[in-house]
CSV table of N, CA and C in Angstrom, one decimal:
chain,number,residue,atom,x,y,z
B,12,MET,N,9.0,-14.2,11.5
B,12,MET,CA,9.6,-13.6,10.3
B,12,MET,C,8.6,-12.7,9.6
B,13,GLY,N,9.0,-11.5,9.2
B,13,GLY,CA,8.1,-10.6,8.6
B,13,GLY,C,7.9,-10.7,7.1
B,14,THR,N,6.8,-10.3,6.6
B,14,THR,CA,6.5,-10.2,5.2
B,14,THR,C,6.7,-8.7,4.8
B,15,ARG,N,7.8,-8.4,4.3
B,15,ARG,CA,8.2,-7.0,4.1
B,15,ARG,C,7.5,-6.4,2.8
B,16,ALA,N,7.1,-5.2,2.9
B,16,ALA,CA,6.5,-4.5,1.7
B,16,ALA,C,6.7,-3.0,1.7
B,17,THR,N,6.7,-2.5,0.5
B,17,THR,CA,6.7,-1.0,0.3
B,17,THR,C,5.4,-0.6,-0.3
B,18,TYR,N,5.1,0.7,0.1
B,18,TYR,CA,3.8,1.3,-0.4
B,18,TYR,C,4.2,2.6,-1.0
B,19,CYS,N,3.9,2.8,-2.2
B,19,CYS,CA,4.1,4.1,-2.9
B,19,CYS,C,2.8,4.8,-3.2
B,20,PHE,N,2.7,6.1,-2.7
B,20,PHE,CA,1.5,6.8,-2.9
B,20,PHE,C,1.9,8.0,-3.9
B,21,SER,N,1.2,8.1,-5.0
B,21,SER,CA,1.5,9.1,-6.0
B,21,SER,C,0.2,10.0,-6.1
B,22,ASN,N,0.5,11.3,-6.3
B,22,ASN,CA,-0.5,12.3,-6.4
B,22,ASN,C,0.0,13.4,-7.3
B,23,GLU,N,-0.4,13.4,-8.6
B,23,GLU,CA,-0.1,14.4,-9.6
B,23,GLU,C,1.4,14.7,-9.6
B,24,GLY,N,2.2,13.7,-9.7
B,24,GLY,CA,3.7,13.8,-9.8
B,24,GLY,C,4.4,13.7,-8.6
B,25,TYR,N,3.8,13.8,-7.4
B,25,TYR,CA,4.5,13.7,-6.1
B,25,TYR,C,4.4,12.2,-5.7
B,26,LYS,N,5.5,11.7,-5.2
B,26,LYS,CA,5.4,10.3,-4.7
B,26,LYS,C,6.0,10.2,-3.3
B,27,THR,N,5.4,9.4,-2.5
B,27,THR,CA,5.9,9.1,-1.1
B,27,THR,C,5.9,7.6,-1.0
B,28,THR,N,7.1,7.1,-0.6
B,28,THR,CA,7.2,5.6,-0.4
B,28,THR,C,7.4,5.3,1.1
B,29,VAL,N,6.7,4.3,1.5
B,29,VAL,CA,6.8,3.8,2.9
B,29,VAL,C,7.1,2.3,3.0
B,30,TYR,N,7.9,2.0,4.0
B,30,TYR,CA,8.3,0.6,4.2
B,30,TYR,C,7.7,0.1,5.5
B,31,VAL,N,7.2,-1.2,5.4
B,31,VAL,CA,6.7,-1.8,6.6
B,31,VAL,C,7.2,-3.2,6.6
B,32,HIS,N,7.8,-3.6,7.7
B,32,HIS,CA,8.5,-4.9,7.9
B,32,HIS,C,7.5,-6.1,8.1
B,33,TRP,N,6.3,-5.8,8.6
B,33,TRP,CA,5.4,-6.9,8.9
B,33,TRP,C,4.1,-6.8,8.1
B,34,ASP,N,3.5,-8.0,7.9
B,34,ASP,CA,2.2,-8.2,7.3
B,34,ASP,C,2.0,-7.6,5.9
B,35,GLY,N,3.0,-7.7,5.1
B,35,GLY,CA,2.9,-7.1,3.7
B,35,GLY,C,2.2,-7.9,2.7
B,36,TYR,N,1.7,-9.1,3.1
B,36,TYR,CA,1.0,-9.9,2.1
B,36,TYR,C,-0.4,-9.2,1.9
B,37,PRO,N,-1.1,-9.6,0.8
B,37,PRO,CA,-2.3,-8.8,0.4
B,37,PRO,C,-3.3,-8.6,1.5
B,38,SER,N,-3.7,-9.6,2.3
B,38,SER,CA,-4.7,-9.4,3.3
B,38,SER,C,-4.2,-8.5,4.4
B,39,GLY,N,-2.9,-8.6,4.7
B,39,GLY,CA,-2.3,-7.6,5.7
B,39,GLY,C,-2.4,-6.2,5.2
B,40,ALA,N,-2.0,-6.0,3.9
B,40,ALA,CA,-2.0,-4.7,3.3
B,40,ALA,C,-3.4,-4.2,3.3
B,41,ALA,N,-4.4,-5.0,3.0
B,41,ALA,CA,-5.8,-4.6,3.0
B,41,ALA,C,-6.2,-4.1,4.3
B,42,LYS,N,-5.8,-4.7,5.4
B,42,LYS,CA,-6.1,-4.3,6.7
B,42,LYS,C,-5.5,-2.9,7.0
B,43,TYR,N,-4.2,-2.8,6.5
B,43,TYR,CA,-3.5,-1.5,6.7
B,43,TYR,C,-4.3,-0.3,6.0
B,44,PHE,N,-4.6,-0.6,4.7
B,44,PHE,CA,-5.4,0.4,3.9
B,44,PHE,C,-6.7,0.8,4.6
B,45,ASN,N,-7.4,-0.2,5.1
B,45,ASN,CA,-8.7,0.0,5.7
B,45,ASN,C,-8.5,0.8,7.0
B,46,HIS,N,-7.5,0.5,7.7
B,46,HIS,CA,-7.2,1.3,9.0
B,46,HIS,C,-6.9,2.7,8.6
B,47,VAL,N,-6.1,2.9,7.6
B,47,VAL,CA,-5.7,4.3,7.2
B,47,VAL,C,-6.9,5.1,6.7
B,48,LEU,N,-7.8,4.5,5.9
B,48,LEU,CA,-9.0,5.2,5.5
B,48,LEU,C,-9.9,5.6,6.6
B,49,ASN,N,-9.8,5.0,7.7
B,49,ASN,CA,-10.6,5.3,8.9
B,49,ASN,C,-9.9,6.0,10.0
B,50,PHE,N,-8.6,6.4,9.7
B,50,PHE,CA,-7.8,7.1,10.7
B,50,PHE,C,-8.3,8.5,10.8
B,51,LYS,N,-8.5,9.0,12.0
B,51,LYS,CA,-9.0,10.3,12.2
B,51,LYS,C,-8.0,11.5,12.3
B,52,GLY,N,-6.7,11.2,12.2
B,52,GLY,CA,-5.7,12.2,12.3
B,52,GLY,C,-5.6,13.1,11.1
B,53,ALA,N,-4.9,14.2,11.2
B,53,ALA,CA,-4.7,15.1,10.1
B,53,ALA,C,-3.7,14.7,9.1
B,54,GLY,N,-3.8,15.2,7.9
B,54,GLY,CA,-2.8,15.0,6.9
B,54,GLY,C,-3.3,14.3,5.7
B,55,CYS,N,-2.5,14.2,4.6
B,55,CYS,CA,-2.9,13.6,3.4
B,55,CYS,C,-2.7,12.1,3.6
B,56,PHE,N,-3.0,11.3,2.6
B,56,PHE,CA,-3.0,9.8,2.7
B,56,PHE,C,-1.7,9.2,3.2
B,57,ALA,N,-0.6,9.7,2.6
B,57,ALA,CA,0.7,9.1,3.0
B,57,ALA,C,1.0,9.5,4.5
B,58,THR,N,0.7,10.7,4.9
B,58,THR,CA,0.9,11.1,6.3
B,58,THR,C,0.0,10.2,7.2
B,59,LYS,N,-1.2,10.0,6.9
B,59,LYS,CA,-2.1,9.2,7.7
B,59,LYS,C,-1.6,7.8,7.7
B,60,PHE,N,-1.0,7.2,6.6
B,60,PHE,CA,-0.5,5.9,6.6
B,60,PHE,C,0.6,5.8,7.7
B,61,ILE,N,1.5,6.7,7.7
B,61,ILE,CA,2.7,6.7,8.6
B,61,ILE,C,2.2,6.8,10.0
B,62,LYS,N,1.2,7.7,10.3
B,62,LYS,CA,0.7,7.8,11.6
B,62,LYS,C,-0.1,6.6,12.1
B,63,ALA,N,-0.9,6.1,11.2
B,63,ALA,CA,-1.8,5.0,11.6
B,63,ALA,C,-1.2,3.6,11.7
B,64,ILE,N,-0.1,3.4,10.9
B,64,ILE,CA,0.5,2.1,10.9
B,64,ILE,C,1.8,2.2,11.8
B,65,TYR,N,1.8,1.5,12.9
B,65,TYR,CA,2.9,1.7,13.9
B,65,TYR,C,4.3,1.4,13.3
B,66,ALA,N,4.4,0.4,12.5
B,66,ALA,CA,5.8,0.0,12.0
B,66,ALA,C,6.1,0.7,10.7
B,67,ALA,N,5.3,1.6,10.2
B,67,ALA,CA,5.6,2.3,8.9
B,67,ALA,C,6.7,3.3,9.0
B,68,GLU,N,7.6,3.4,8.0
B,68,GLU,CA,8.7,4.3,8.0
B,68,GLU,C,8.9,4.8,6.6
B,69,LEU,N,9.2,6.1,6.4
B,69,LEU,CA,9.5,6.6,5.1
B,69,LEU,C,10.8,5.9,4.5
B,70,THR,N,10.8,5.7,3.2
B,70,THR,CA,11.9,5.1,2.6
B,70,THR,C,12.1,5.8,1.2
B,71,GLU,N,13.2,5.6,0.6
B,71,GLU,CA,13.6,6.3,-0.6
B,71,GLU,C,12.8,5.9,-1.8
B,72,SER,N,12.5,4.5,-2.0
B,72,SER,CA,11.8,4.0,-3.1
B,72,SER,C,11.5,2.5,-2.9
B,73,HIS,N,10.7,1.9,-3.8
B,73,HIS,CA,10.5,0.5,-3.7
B,73,HIS,C,11.8,-0.3,-3.8
B,74,ASP,N,12.7,0.2,-4.6
B,74,ASP,CA,14.0,-0.6,-4.8
B,74,ASP,C,15.0,-0.4,-3.8
B,75,TYR,N,14.8,0.5,-2.8
B,75,TYR,CA,15.8,0.8,-1.8
B,75,TYR,C,16.0,-0.5,-0.9
B,76,HIS,N,14.9,-1.2,-0.7
B,76,HIS,CA,14.9,-2.4,0.2
B,76,HIS,C,15.0,-3.6,-0.7
B,77,GLY,N,16.1,-4.4,-0.6
B,77,GLY,CA,16.4,-5.5,-1.5
B,77,GLY,C,15.7,-6.8,-1.0
B,78,ASP,N,14.9,-6.7,0.0
B,78,ASP,CA,14.3,-8.0,0.5
B,78,ASP,C,12.7,-7.9,0.6
B,79,THR,N,12.1,-6.9,0.0
B,79,THR,CA,10.7,-6.8,0.1
B,79,THR,C,10.0,-7.9,-0.7
B,80,GLU,N,8.9,-8.4,-0.3
B,80,GLU,CA,8.1,-9.5,-0.9
B,80,GLU,C,6.9,-9.0,-1.7
B,81,PHE,N,6.5,-7.7,-1.3
B,81,PHE,CA,5.3,-7.1,-2.0
B,81,PHE,C,5.6,-5.6,-2.2
B,82,MET,N,5.1,-5.1,-3.3
B,82,MET,CA,5.1,-3.7,-3.6
B,82,MET,C,3.7,-3.2,-3.9
B,83,TYR,N,3.3,-2.1,-3.3
B,83,TYR,CA,2.0,-1.6,-3.6
B,83,TYR,C,2.1,-0.1,-4.1
B,84,ASP,N,1.5,0.1,-5.3
B,84,ASP,CA,1.4,1.5,-5.8
B,84,ASP,C,0.0,2.0,-5.9
B,85,LEU,N,-0.3,3.1,-5.2
B,85,LEU,CA,-1.6,3.6,-5.1
B,85,LEU,C,-1.6,5.0,-5.7
B,86,ASP,N,-2.3,5.2,-6.9
B,86,ASP,CA,-2.4,6.5,-7.5
B,86,ASP,C,-3.6,7.2,-6.8
B,87,LEU,N,-3.4,8.2,-6.1
B,87,LEU,CA,-4.4,8.9,-5.3
B,87,LEU,C,-5.4,9.7,-6.2
B,88,VAL,N,-5.0,9.9,-7.4
B,88,VAL,CA,-5.9,10.7,-8.3
B,88,VAL,C,-6.9,9.7,-9.0
B,89,THR,N,-6.4,8.6,-9.5
B,89,THR,CA,-7.3,7.6,-10.2
B,89,THR,C,-7.9,6.6,-9.3
B,90,ASN,N,-7.3,6.4,-8.1
B,90,ASN,CA,-7.7,5.4,-7.1
B,90,ASN,C,-7.4,4.0,-7.6
B,91,ILE,N,-6.4,3.9,-8.4
B,91,ILE,CA,-5.9,2.6,-8.9
B,91,ILE,C,-4.8,2.1,-8.0
B,92,LEU,N,-4.9,0.9,-7.5
B,92,LEU,CA,-3.9,0.2,-6.7
B,92,LEU,C,-3.3,-0.9,-7.5
B,93,THR,N,-2.0,-1.0,-7.6
B,93,THR,CA,-1.3,-2.1,-8.3
B,93,THR,C,-0.5,-2.8,-7.2
B,94,ALA,N,-0.8,-4.1,-7.0
B,94,ALA,CA,-0.1,-4.9,-6.0
B,94,ALA,C,0.8,-5.9,-6.8
B,95,LEU,N,2.1,-5.9,-6.4
B,95,LEU,CA,3.1,-6.8,-7.0
B,95,LEU,C,3.7,-7.7,-6.0
B,96,LYS,N,3.8,-9.0,-6.4
B,96,LYS,CA,4.5,-10.0,-5.6
B,96,LYS,C,5.9,-10.0,-6.2
B,97,ILE,N,7.0,-10.0,-5.4
B,97,ILE,CA,8.3,-10.0,-5.8
B,97,ILE,C,8.9,-11.4,-5.6
B,98,ASN,N,9.4,-12.0,-6.6
B,98,ASN,CA,10.0,-13.3,-6.5
B,98,ASN,C,11.5,-13.1,-6.7
B,99,ARG,N,12.3,-13.4,-5.7
B,99,ARG,CA,13.7,-13.2,-5.7
B,99,ARG,C,14.4,-14.5,-5.8
B,100,PHE,N,15.6,-14.5,-6.4
B,100,PHE,CA,16.4,-15.7,-6.7
B,100,PHE,C,17.7,-15.6,-6.0
B,101,TRP,N,17.6,-15.8,-4.7
B,101,TRP,CA,18.8,-15.7,-3.8
B,101,TRP,C,19.9,-16.6,-4.3
B,102,GLY,N,21.1,-16.1,-4.4
B,102,GLY,CA,22.3,-16.9,-4.9
B,102,GLY,C,22.4,-17.1,-6.4
B,103,GLU,N,21.5,-16.5,-7.1
B,103,GLU,CA,21.5,-16.6,-8.5
B,103,GLU,C,21.7,-15.2,-9.1
B,104,ASP,N,22.3,-15.1,-10.3
B,104,ASP,CA,22.6,-13.9,-10.9
B,104,ASP,C,21.4,-13.5,-11.8
B,105,ARG,N,20.2,-13.3,-11.2
B,105,ARG,CA,19.0,-13.0,-11.9
B,105,ARG,C,18.3,-11.8,-11.2
B,106,GLU,N,17.6,-11.0,-12.0
B,106,GLU,CA,16.8,-9.9,-11.5
B,106,GLU,C,15.5,-10.5,-10.9
B,107,PRO,N,15.0,-9.9,-9.9
B,107,PRO,CA,13.7,-10.3,-9.3
B,107,PRO,C,12.6,-10.2,-10.3
B,108,GLU,N,11.7,-11.2,-10.2
B,108,GLU,CA,10.5,-11.1,-11.1
B,108,GLU,C,9.4,-10.5,-10.3
B,109,LYS,N,8.6,-9.6,-11.0
B,109,LYS,CA,7.5,-8.9,-10.4
B,109,LYS,C,6.2,-9.5,-11.0
B,110,GLN,N,5.3,-10.0,-10.2
B,110,GLN,CA,4.0,-10.5,-10.7
B,110,GLN,C,2.9,-9.7,-10.1
B,111,VAL,N,2.0,-9.2,-11.0
B,111,VAL,CA,0.8,-8.4,-10.6
B,111,VAL,C,-0.2,-9.4,-10.0
B,112,VAL,N,-0.5,-9.1,-8.7
B,112,VAL,CA,-1.5,-9.9,-8.0
B,112,VAL,C,-2.8,-9.2,-7.9
B,113,PHE,N,-2.8,-7.9,-8.1
B,113,PHE,CA,-4.1,-7.1,-8.1
B,113,PHE,C,-3.8,-5.8,-8.8
B,114,GLN,N,-4.8,-5.4,-9.6
B,114,GLN,CA,-4.9,-4.0,-10.1
B,114,GLN,C,-6.3,-3.6,-10.2
B,115,GLY,N,-6.6,-2.5,-9.5
B,115,GLY,CA,-8.0,-2.0,-9.5
B,115,GLY,C,-8.2,-1.0,-8.4
B,116,LYS,N,-9.5,-0.7,-8.1
B,116,LYS,CA,-9.8,0.3,-7.1
B,116,LYS,C,-9.4,-0.2,-5.7
B,117,LEU,N,-9.0,0.7,-4.9
B,117,LEU,CA,-8.6,0.4,-3.5
B,117,LEU,C,-9.7,-0.3,-2.7
B,118,LEU,N,-10.9,0.2,-2.8
B,118,LEU,CA,-12.0,-0.4,-2.0
B,118,LEU,C,-12.2,-1.9,-2.5
B,119,ASP,N,-12.1,-2.1,-3.8
B,119,ASP,CA,-12.2,-3.5,-4.3
B,119,ASP,C,-11.1,-4.4,-3.7
B,120,PHE,N,-9.9,-3.9,-3.6
B,120,PHE,CA,-8.8,-4.7,-3.0
B,120,PHE,C,-9.1,-5.0,-1.5
B,121,ILE,N,-9.6,-4.0,-0.8
B,121,ILE,CA,-10.0,-4.3,0.6
B,121,ILE,C,-11.0,-5.4,0.7
B,122,LYS,N,-12.1,-5.2,-0.1
B,122,LYS,CA,-13.2,-6.2,-0.1
B,122,LYS,C,-12.7,-7.6,-0.5
B,123,GLN,N,-11.9,-7.6,-1.6
B,123,GLN,CA,-11.4,-8.9,-2.1
B,123,GLN,C,-10.6,-9.7,-1.1
B,124,ASN,N,-10.0,-9.0,-0.1
B,124,ASN,CA,-9.2,-9.7,0.9
B,124,ASN,C,-10.0,-9.9,2.2
B,125,ASN,N,-11.3,-9.9,2.0
B,125,ASN,CA,-12.3,-10.3,3.1
B,125,ASN,C,-12.2,-9.3,4.3
B,126,ILE,N,-11.9,-8.1,4.0
B,126,ILE,CA,-11.9,-7.1,5.1
B,126,ILE,C,-13.2,-6.3,4.9
B,127,HIS,N,-13.9,-6.2,6.0
B,127,HIS,CA,-15.2,-5.5,6.0
B,127,HIS,C,-14.9,-4.0,6.1
B,128,PRO,N,-15.0,-3.2,5.0
B,128,PRO,CA,-14.7,-1.8,5.1
B,128,PRO,C,-15.5,-1.1,6.2
B,129,LEU,N,-14.8,-0.3,7.0
B,129,LEU,CA,-15.5,0.5,8.0
B,129,LEU,C,-16.1,1.7,7.3
B,130,THR,N,-16.6,2.6,8.1
B,130,THR,CA,-17.1,3.9,7.5
B,130,THR,C,-16.0,4.6,6.8
B,131,MET,N,-16.1,4.8,5.5
B,131,MET,CA,-15.1,5.3,4.7
B,131,MET,C,-15.1,6.8,4.6
B,132,LYS,N,-14.0,7.4,4.6
B,132,LYS,CA,-13.8,8.9,4.4
B,132,LYS,C,-12.7,9.1,3.4
B,133,HIS,N,-12.8,10.1,2.6
B,133,HIS,CA,-11.7,10.4,1.7
B,133,HIS,C,-10.6,11.1,2.4
B,134,HIS,N,-9.3,10.7,2.1
B,134,HIS,CA,-8.2,11.2,2.8
B,134,HIS,C,-7.1,11.7,1.9
B,135,ASP,N,-7.4,12.2,0.7
B,135,ASP,CA,-6.4,12.7,-0.2
B,135,ASP,C,-6.1,14.1,0.2
B,136,CYS,N,-4.9,14.5,-0.2
B,136,CYS,CA,-4.4,15.9,0.1
B,136,CYS,C,-5.3,16.9,-0.5
B,137,ARG,N,-6.0,16.6,-1.6
B,137,ARG,CA,-6.9,17.5,-2.3
B,137,ARG,C,-8.3,17.3,-1.8
B,138,GLU,N,-9.1,18.4,-1.8
B,138,GLU,CA,-10.5,18.3,-1.3
B,138,GLU,C,-11.3,17.6,-2.4
B,139,ASN,N,-12.5,17.1,-2.0
B,139,ASN,CA,-13.5,16.5,-2.9
B,139,ASN,C,-13.0,15.4,-3.7
B,140,ASN,N,-12.2,14.5,-3.2
B,140,ASN,CA,-11.7,13.4,-3.9
B,140,ASN,C,-12.3,12.1,-3.4
B,141,ALA,N,-13.6,12.0,-3.4
B,141,ALA,CA,-14.3,10.9,-2.9
B,141,ALA,C,-14.0,9.7,-3.8
B,142,GLY,N,-13.5,9.9,-5.0
B,142,GLY,CA,-13.2,8.7,-5.9
B,142,GLY,C,-12.1,7.9,-5.3
B,143,LEU,N,-11.4,8.4,-4.3
B,143,LEU,CA,-10.3,7.6,-3.7
B,143,LEU,C,-10.8,6.2,-3.2
B,144,ILE,N,-12.0,6.2,-2.6
B,144,ILE,CA,-12.5,5.0,-2.0
B,144,ILE,C,-13.7,4.5,-2.7
B,145,GLY,N,-14.4,5.2,-3.5
B,145,GLY,CA,-15.6,4.7,-4.1
B,145,GLY,C,-16.8,4.9,-3.2
B,146,SER,N,-17.8,4.2,-3.3
B,146,SER,CA,-19.0,4.4,-2.5
B,146,SER,C,-19.0,3.3,-1.4
B,147,ASN,N,-19.7,3.6,-0.3
B,147,ASN,CA,-19.9,2.7,0.8
B,147,ASN,C,-20.7,1.5,0.3
B,148,PRO,N,-20.4,0.3,0.8
B,148,PRO,CA,-21.2,-0.9,0.4
B,148,PRO,C,-22.7,-0.8,1.0
């Protein structure tokens, strides 16, 4: 059974949301982010995410999928990642509860989940945005 998650990447008003059916828990997402940061293909961060993560697919929004267990919002300008765990109440007439499980720099999220960051490169659509990943350890 998969741990479904959505990933929203925002950059100065533009948003792209991606759905992945597998490994959406924080340590799985940290592996995905680390893989994307080291992906050598062309494109901005959202494009690289879709190319680098085999099961990734574009989606309308976080709320489009009613069964996701985690939502990740990455602001590519500020480098702030917010990770939410979604608690659903199946069979009850209640809205899902969203619990913040992480908020901070992307590189800190990767390290916090015991992923050894590989050689980091910035992959924002704009040039000179080294702030996206911070400095190498």
